[in-house]
Short mmCIF file of C-alpha atoms in Angstrom, two decimals:
data_model
loop_
_atom_site.label_atom_id
_atom_site.label_comp_id
_atom_site.label_asym_id
_atom_site.label_seq_id
_atom_site.Cartn_x
_atom_site.Cartn_y
_atom_site.Cartn_z
CA UNK A 166 -49.56 1.31 -177.70
CA UNK A 167 -50.81 -0.72 -174.76
CA UNK A 168 -48.89 1.50 -172.31
CA UNK A 169 -50.46 4.60 -173.83
CA UNK A 170 -53.93 3.13 -173.60
CA UNK A 171 -53.37 2.09 -169.99
CA UNK A 172 -52.02 5.54 -169.10
CA UNK A 173 -55.07 7.16 -170.68
CA UNK A 174 -57.42 4.92 -168.68
CA UNK A 175 -55.61 5.93 -165.48
CA UNK A 176 -55.73 9.62 -166.42
CA UNK A 177 -59.45 9.44 -167.09
CA UNK A 178 -60.12 7.62 -163.81
CA UNK A 179 -58.10 10.22 -161.90
CA UNK A 180 -59.97 13.10 -163.51
CA UNK A 181 -63.31 11.49 -162.66
CA UNK A 182 -62.23 10.89 -159.09
CA UNK A 183 -62.60 7.13 -159.43
CA UNK A 184 -59.04 6.52 -158.26
CA UNK A 185 -56.27 8.51 -156.69
CA UNK A 186 -52.59 8.14 -157.37
CA UNK A 187 -50.40 7.79 -154.28
CA UNK A 188 -48.06 10.71 -153.75
CA UNK A 189 -45.06 8.43 -153.43
CA UNK A 190 -44.40 4.75 -154.01
CA UNK A 191 -43.55 2.61 -151.00
CA UNK A 192 -39.96 2.66 -149.84
CA UNK A 193 -37.99 -0.45 -150.84
CA UNK A 194 -36.87 -0.81 -147.21
CA UNK A 195 -40.50 -1.01 -146.09
CA UNK A 196 -41.24 -3.73 -148.64
CA UNK A 197 -38.12 -5.65 -147.67
CA UNK A 198 -39.05 -5.41 -144.01
CA UNK A 199 -42.54 -6.81 -144.65
CA UNK A 200 -41.18 -9.52 -146.95
CA UNK A 201 -38.66 -10.68 -144.35
CA UNK A 202 -41.01 -10.34 -141.39
CA UNK A 203 -43.78 -12.42 -142.97
CA UNK A 204 -41.72 -14.60 -145.36
CA UNK A 205 -43.42 -13.06 -148.42
CA UNK A 206 -42.29 -12.40 -151.95
CA UNK A 207 -41.61 -8.75 -152.71
CA UNK A 208 -44.79 -8.75 -154.82
CA UNK A 209 -46.94 -9.96 -151.93
CA UNK A 210 -45.20 -7.54 -149.58
CA UNK A 211 -46.19 -4.72 -151.96
CA UNK A 212 -49.86 -5.78 -151.76
CA UNK A 213 -49.65 -5.96 -147.98
CA UNK A 214 -47.97 -2.54 -147.75
CA UNK A 215 -50.70 -1.01 -149.91
CA UNK A 216 -53.45 -2.56 -147.78
CA UNK A 217 -51.77 -1.27 -144.62
CA UNK A 218 -51.30 2.22 -146.05
CA UNK A 219 -54.86 2.51 -147.39
CA UNK A 220 -56.37 0.63 -144.45
CA UNK A 221 -58.22 -1.74 -146.75
CA UNK A 222 -58.62 -5.52 -146.69
CA UNK A 223 -56.78 -7.81 -149.09
CA UNK A 224 -58.66 -10.14 -151.42
CA UNK A 225 -56.51 -13.24 -151.82
CA UNK A 226 -56.58 -17.00 -152.08
CA UNK A 227 -52.87 -17.15 -151.26
CA UNK A 228 -52.50 -18.67 -147.80
CA UNK A 229 -49.13 -17.04 -147.03
CA UNK A 230 -50.39 -13.57 -147.96
CA UNK A 231 -53.66 -14.07 -146.09
CA UNK A 232 -51.82 -15.24 -142.96
CA UNK A 233 -49.45 -12.28 -143.16
CA UNK A 234 -52.36 -9.88 -143.61
CA UNK A 235 -54.16 -11.26 -140.57
CA UNK A 236 -50.95 -11.06 -138.53
CA UNK A 237 -50.44 -7.45 -139.62
CA UNK A 238 -54.01 -6.54 -138.70
CA UNK A 239 -55.34 -6.34 -142.25
CA UNK A 240 -58.66 -7.92 -143.12
CA UNK A 241 -58.78 -10.65 -145.74
CA UNK A 242 -61.57 -11.24 -148.23
CA UNK A 243 -61.78 -14.77 -149.61
CA UNK A 244 -64.00 -16.19 -152.32
#
């Protein structure tokens, strides 16, 4: 049931224009390249790839991800 509820929340947000769904997920090769280049986990590489693609800063307290973001030219928001 949780998956259905989550899907409905996403559908509603898309219809309202609050969010947009990317046309295609990132290529695994792109994630692997970022992970290897910046010594990141695949999860952190996915966040970095999304920030690069959308040209948005990353909000993170993770030093490795923040350093990689800065090196890649992505802004970092810290609390």
